[in-house]
mmCIF file of C-alpha atoms in Angstrom:
data_model
loop_
_atom_site.group_PDB
_atom_site.id
_atom_site.type_symbol
_atom_site.label_atom_id
_atom_site.label_comp_id
_atom_site.label_asym_id
_atom_site.label_seq_id
_atom_site.Cartn_x
_atom_site.Cartn_y
_atom_site.Cartn_z
ATOM 1 C CA MET M 1 138.411 227.554 212.025
ATOM 2 C CA LYS M 2 135.475 225.374 211.271
ATOM 3 C CA TYR M 3 134.107 225.732 214.680
ATOM 4 C CA PHE M 4 134.581 229.766 214.421
ATOM 5 C CA LEU M 5 132.651 229.498 211.214
ATOM 6 C CA ILE M 6 129.464 227.852 212.475
ATOM 7 C CA VAL M 7 129.526 229.971 215.779
ATOM 8 C CA ILE M 8 129.419 232.938 213.503
ATOM 9 C CA PHE M 9 126.861 231.290 211.159
ATOM 10 C CA LEU M 10 124.559 230.763 214.221
ATOM 11 C CA LEU M 11 125.201 234.052 215.822
ATOM 12 C CA GLN M 12 123.886 236.123 212.632
ATOM 13 C CA SER M 13 120.916 233.615 211.937
ATOM 14 C CA ALA M 14 119.623 234.512 215.758
ATOM 15 C CA PHE M 15 120.455 238.239 215.376
ATOM 16 C CA ALA M 16 118.540 238.195 211.926
ATOM 17 C CA THR M 17 115.595 236.718 213.653
ATOM 18 C CA ALA M 18 115.653 239.144 216.393
ATOM 19 C CA GLN M 19 116.168 242.265 214.560
ATOM 20 C CA SER M 20 115.007 241.929 210.711
ATOM 21 C CA SER M 21 114.223 239.443 208.167
ATOM 22 C CA CYS M 22 116.689 239.135 205.133
ATOM 23 C CA SER M 23 115.319 236.884 202.389
ATOM 24 C CA SER M 24 114.025 236.735 198.807
ATOM 25 C CA ASP M 25 110.210 235.528 200.421
ATOM 26 C CA GLN M 26 108.710 238.849 199.624
ATOM 27 C CA THR M 27 109.985 239.405 196.114
ATOM 28 C CA ALA M 28 108.639 239.219 192.690
ATOM 29 C CA ALA M 29 110.498 236.552 190.808
ATOM 30 C CA VAL M 30 113.422 237.822 188.616
ATOM 31 C CA LYS M 31 113.270 237.014 184.931
ATOM 32 C CA THR M 32 116.195 238.885 183.512
ATOM 33 C CA ILE M 33 120.054 239.119 184.892
ATOM 34 C CA TYR M 34 122.522 241.732 183.504
ATOM 35 C CA GLU M 35 126.080 241.582 184.063
ATOM 36 C CA ARG M 36 128.063 244.578 183.819
ATOM 37 C CA PHE M 37 131.819 243.625 183.965
ATOM 38 C CA THR M 38 134.356 246.863 184.205
ATOM 39 C CA SER M 39 137.961 246.812 184.188
ATOM 40 C CA ALA M 40 139.841 248.070 187.128
ATOM 41 C CA ASP M 41 141.467 249.861 184.913
ATOM 42 C CA CYS M 42 138.480 251.945 183.265
ATOM 43 C CA GLU M 43 137.481 254.591 186.097
ATOM 44 C CA ALA M 44 135.726 256.628 183.197
ATOM 45 C CA CYS M 45 133.835 253.590 183.102
ATOM 46 C CA TRP M 46 132.686 254.136 186.765
ATOM 47 C CA THR M 47 131.336 257.451 186.349
ATOM 48 C CA LYS M 48 129.892 256.825 182.978
ATOM 49 C CA PRO M 49 128.595 253.488 182.609
ATOM 50 C CA LEU M 50 126.953 251.361 180.194
ATOM 51 C CA ILE M 51 123.080 251.557 180.928
ATOM 52 C CA THR M 52 121.226 248.081 181.255
ATOM 53 C CA GLY M 53 117.415 247.446 180.661
ATOM 54 C CA LYS M 54 115.100 249.055 183.293
ATOM 55 C CA LEU M 55 113.454 245.229 183.956
ATOM 56 C CA GLY M 56 115.725 242.782 185.706
ATOM 57 C CA VAL M 57 118.555 242.996 187.878
ATOM 58 C CA THR M 58 121.857 244.326 187.315
ATOM 59 C CA LEU M 59 124.779 243.250 188.829
ATOM 60 C CA ASP M 60 128.288 244.909 188.718
ATOM 61 C CA TRP M 61 131.724 243.030 188.338
ATOM 62 C CA LEU M 62 134.602 245.016 188.735
ATOM 63 C CA ALA M 63 137.555 242.781 187.331
ATOM 64 C CA PRO M 64 141.178 243.041 188.242
ATOM 65 C CA SER M 65 143.709 244.184 185.473
ATOM 66 C CA PRO M 66 147.370 243.399 184.428
ATOM 67 C CA ALA M 67 147.919 246.548 186.063
ATOM 68 C CA GLY M 68 146.960 245.147 189.864
ATOM 69 C CA ASP M 69 147.470 247.277 192.619
ATOM 70 C CA GLU M 70 148.251 250.587 190.042
ATOM 71 C CA ALA M 71 144.514 250.349 188.165
ATOM 72 C CA PRO M 72 142.260 253.165 189.342
ATOM 73 C CA LEU M 73 139.320 250.886 190.822
ATOM 74 C CA SER M 74 141.863 248.270 191.914
ATOM 75 C CA ALA M 75 140.637 248.582 195.766
ATOM 76 C CA ALA M 76 137.063 247.363 194.889
ATOM 77 C CA ALA M 77 138.223 244.504 192.088
ATOM 78 C CA ASN M 78 137.416 241.140 192.794
ATOM 79 C CA ARG M 79 138.998 238.002 191.597
ATOM 80 C CA ASP M 80 135.540 236.500 191.614
ATOM 81 C CA ALA M 81 134.943 238.112 188.542
ATOM 82 C CA LEU M 82 137.343 236.542 186.523
ATOM 83 C CA LEU M 83 135.969 233.327 187.418
ATOM 84 C CA ARG M 84 132.616 234.616 186.343
ATOM 85 C CA LEU M 85 134.545 235.760 183.012
ATOM 86 C CA GLU M 86 135.805 232.233 182.527
ATOM 87 C CA ASN M 87 132.462 230.336 183.292
ATOM 88 C CA LEU M 88 130.553 232.548 180.649
ATOM 89 C CA LYS M 89 133.566 232.134 178.320
ATOM 90 C CA ILE M 90 134.352 235.188 177.818
ATOM 91 C CA THR M 91 137.686 237.163 177.911
ATOM 92 C CA LEU M 92 138.460 240.017 180.277
ATOM 93 C CA PRO M 93 136.974 243.512 178.573
ATOM 94 C CA LYS M 94 139.714 246.205 177.934
ATOM 95 C CA GLU M 95 136.895 248.768 179.516
ATOM 96 C CA GLN M 96 133.610 247.423 180.077
ATOM 97 C CA LEU M 97 130.643 245.175 178.867
ATOM 98 C CA ILE M 98 127.139 244.021 179.234
ATOM 99 C CA ILE M 99 125.821 240.329 179.621
ATOM 100 C CA LYS M 100 122.269 239.939 179.514
ATOM 101 C CA THR M 101 120.969 236.209 180.598
ATOM 102 C CA GLY M 102 117.031 235.129 180.606
ATOM 103 C CA VAL M 103 115.843 233.072 183.497
ATOM 104 C CA ALA M 104 114.066 230.235 182.094
ATOM 105 C CA ASN M 105 110.443 229.378 182.587
ATOM 106 C CA SER M 106 111.652 225.842 184.157
ATOM 107 C CA GLY M 107 109.292 225.056 187.117
ATOM 108 C CA TYR M 108 112.033 225.478 189.523
ATOM 109 C CA ASN M 109 112.165 227.930 192.499
ATOM 110 C CA ILE M 110 114.985 229.108 194.915
ATOM 111 C CA ARG M 111 115.206 231.438 198.223
ATOM 112 C CA VAL M 112 117.736 233.173 199.208
ATOM 113 C CA ALA M 113 118.658 234.389 202.834
ATOM 114 C CA HIS M 114 121.302 236.388 204.986
ATOM 115 C CA GLY M 115 121.911 237.132 208.412
ATOM 116 C CA LEU M 116 123.619 239.993 210.073
ATOM 117 C CA ALA M 117 127.655 240.973 209.563
ATOM 118 C CA VAL M 118 129.549 239.719 212.545
ATOM 119 C CA ALA M 119 133.549 239.412 212.793
ATOM 120 C CA GLY M 120 134.047 240.014 209.059
ATOM 121 C CA TYR M 121 130.998 237.056 207.642
ATOM 122 C CA ILE M 122 127.718 236.907 207.352
ATOM 123 C CA GLY M 123 125.606 233.944 207.353
ATOM 124 C CA SER M 124 124.052 232.757 203.956
ATOM 125 C CA SER M 125 122.115 230.388 202.546
ATOM 126 C CA ILE M 126 120.403 229.431 198.757
ATOM 127 C CA GLU M 127 117.895 226.462 198.567
ATOM 128 C CA LEU M 128 115.624 225.068 195.812
ATOM 129 C CA THR M 129 112.144 225.016 197.015
ATOM 130 C CA GLN M 130 110.306 223.949 193.803
ATOM 131 C CA PHE M 131 111.084 221.491 191.210
ATOM 132 C CA PRO M 132 109.296 220.662 188.022
ATOM 133 C CA LYS M 133 106.401 218.112 188.224
ATOM 134 C CA ASN M 134 107.736 216.158 185.353
ATOM 135 C CA LEU M 135 111.382 215.525 186.664
ATOM 136 C CA PHE M 136 112.066 211.932 185.823
ATOM 137 C CA ALA M 137 115.332 211.807 185.185
ATOM 138 C CA ALA M 138 118.464 213.073 187.737
ATOM 139 C CA LYS M 139 119.847 216.653 187.321
ATOM 140 C CA ASN M 140 123.174 218.014 188.038
ATOM 141 C CA LEU M 141 122.417 221.478 188.992
ATOM 142 C CA THR M 142 124.926 224.052 190.153
ATOM 143 C CA ALA M 143 123.866 226.985 192.570
ATOM 144 C CA VAL M 144 125.588 230.508 192.681
ATOM 145 C CA LEU M 145 125.235 233.068 195.487
ATOM 146 C CA LEU M 146 126.978 236.634 195.171
ATOM 147 C CA LEU M 147 127.214 238.673 198.352
ATOM 148 C CA THR M 148 126.485 242.092 197.066
ATOM 149 C CA GLU M 149 126.604 245.415 197.808
ATOM 150 C CA THR M 150 124.146 248.484 196.986
ATOM 151 C CA ILE M 151 126.071 251.620 196.270
ATOM 152 C CA PRO M 152 123.445 254.164 196.077
ATOM 153 C CA LYS M 153 122.999 256.823 193.593
ATOM 154 C CA TYR M 154 125.861 259.703 193.829
ATOM 155 C CA THR M 155 127.880 257.723 196.350
ATOM 156 C CA ALA M 156 131.420 256.378 195.649
ATOM 157 C CA GLY M 157 131.551 258.760 192.206
ATOM 158 C CA SER M 158 128.628 256.377 190.790
ATOM 159 C CA PRO M 159 126.115 258.437 188.901
ATOM 160 C CA ILE M 160 123.411 255.470 189.263
ATOM 161 C CA GLU M 161 122.645 252.975 191.911
ATOM 162 C CA ARG M 162 124.958 249.767 191.534
ATOM 163 C CA THR M 163 124.692 246.092 192.846
ATOM 164 C CA LEU M 164 128.312 245.475 193.257
ATOM 165 C CA VAL M 165 129.169 241.867 193.556
ATOM 166 C CA ARG M 166 131.632 241.545 196.597
ATOM 167 C CA ASN M 167 132.057 237.626 197.001
ATOM 168 C CA MET M 168 130.674 234.315 195.031
ATOM 169 C CA LEU M 169 129.863 230.643 196.513
ATOM 170 C CA ILE M 170 129.437 227.982 193.966
ATOM 171 C CA GLU M 171 128.135 225.051 195.069
ATOM 172 C CA PRO M 172 127.235 221.568 193.033
ATOM 173 C CA TRP M 173 123.630 219.958 193.414
ATOM 174 C CA ALA M 174 122.502 217.028 192.718
ATOM 175 C CA VAL M 175 118.559 216.325 192.121
ATOM 176 C CA THR M 176 117.408 213.140 192.680
ATOM 177 C CA ALA M 177 114.868 211.459 189.731
ATOM 178 C CA ALA M 178 111.520 210.699 190.384
ATOM 179 C CA SER M 179 109.585 207.556 188.689
ATOM 180 C CA PRO M 180 106.396 208.747 187.133
ATOM 181 C CA LYS M 181 104.358 206.822 190.000
ATOM 182 C CA LYS M 182 106.391 208.978 192.687
ATOM 183 C CA ALA M 183 106.562 212.435 191.171
ATOM 184 C CA LYS M 184 105.902 214.075 194.200
ATOM 185 C CA ASN M 185 108.992 212.649 195.768
ATOM 186 C CA ALA M 186 110.725 215.176 193.874
ATOM 187 C CA GLU M 187 109.208 217.999 194.917
ATOM 188 C CA LYS M 188 109.701 217.118 198.500
ATOM 189 C CA GLN M 189 113.424 216.952 198.205
ATOM 190 C CA VAL M 190 115.556 219.532 200.347
ATOM 191 C CA ILE M 191 118.242 220.899 198.603
ATOM 192 C CA LEU M 192 119.702 223.652 200.640
ATOM 193 C CA THR M 193 123.585 225.434 201.196
ATOM 194 C CA ARG M 194 123.903 227.279 204.065
ATOM 195 C CA ARG M 195 127.633 229.024 204.385
ATOM 196 C CA PRO M 196 129.065 232.144 206.105
ATOM 197 C CA LEU M 197 130.474 234.414 203.288
ATOM 198 C CA SER M 198 133.776 236.655 204.101
ATOM 199 C CA ILE M 199 133.017 240.428 203.769
ATOM 200 C CA PRO M 200 135.997 242.247 201.909
ATOM 201 C CA ALA M 201 137.347 245.436 203.758
ATOM 202 C CA GLY M 202 135.947 248.896 203.427
ATOM 203 C CA VAL M 203 131.972 247.112 202.596
ATOM 204 C CA ASN M 204 128.756 249.326 204.175
ATOM 205 C CA HIS M 205 127.592 246.073 205.969
ATOM 206 C CA ASP M 206 123.976 248.029 206.060
ATOM 207 C CA ASN M 207 123.787 247.714 202.219
ATOM 208 C CA LEU M 208 124.688 244.012 202.467
ATOM 209 C CA ARG M 209 122.430 241.621 200.294
ATOM 210 C CA VAL M 210 122.533 238.025 198.205
ATOM 211 C CA PHE M 211 121.418 237.208 195.199
ATOM 212 C CA GLY M 212 121.573 233.812 193.758
ATOM 213 C CA TRP M 213 120.318 231.634 190.952
ATOM 214 C CA VAL M 214 120.661 227.866 189.998
ATOM 215 C CA GLN M 215 121.912 226.691 186.497
ATOM 216 C CA ASP M 216 122.000 223.354 184.651
ATOM 217 C CA ASP M 217 125.130 221.797 183.119
ATOM 218 C CA LYS M 218 124.380 223.655 179.910
ATOM 219 C CA GLY M 219 124.781 227.106 182.158
ATOM 220 C CA ARG M 220 121.020 227.627 181.251
ATOM 221 C CA VAL M 221 119.738 229.711 184.569
ATOM 222 C CA LEU M 222 116.656 227.933 185.866
ATOM 223 C CA ALA M 223 115.494 230.373 188.517
ATOM 224 C CA ALA M 224 116.865 233.894 190.497
ATOM 225 C CA ALA M 225 116.336 235.114 193.642
ATOM 226 C CA GLN M 226 117.382 238.398 195.342
ATOM 227 C CA SER M 227 117.337 239.303 199.449
ATOM 228 C CA LEU M 228 115.645 242.041 200.651
ATOM 229 C CA CYS M 229 115.782 242.948 204.296
ATOM 230 C CA ILE M 230 112.096 243.590 206.233
ATOM 231 C CA GLU M 231 112.407 245.027 209.883
ATOM 232 C CA SER M 232 110.863 243.014 212.492
ATOM 233 C CA LYS M 233 107.497 245.025 214.052
#
């Protein structure tokens, strides 16, 4: 299984290079994250969603309900939504709620990227590309990488465009401390996570993107980024 996933990732990377570039390289820095959590029980929440601010990125999480497969939105429900709610220390909403998170002006920057879908997987990566110049103490960070599907406006019964979370990867990162005389050492560190993410059944592969952020041990988001696919000329 391990070697199969490695082959999948290499194939995706090769195809992505030949056909398109899907990364956050040419996107603006994300300053605000809205997370809209919807219970799989609330079908009306899908057709009449709570609206978020115009600035920032809105992520849609569909959370499984105690009703299981009997819930109207159970087919698209994702157990990662429950883990995310747990991390936020928030209980599962009966219907819908929105969480707004500001991205700190921390001196950190990240890059996210992905390849093409192959055999039910997609190669993805998240990398810390910039560190604070005054980083003199070791930092324990956490990288979060989401596989998302763009649901266009007026499709799948939704009156708005959505960025629906389909999979989540959580990875601990350790940033080495730098002495005041060697501050540039921190900036030269390479902290990169590459993983093939599984794609749930029924997902439109053409609408897949990745969204990621890095947070500190207090849950403060230090940097966030979203991929954009650009066709090769």
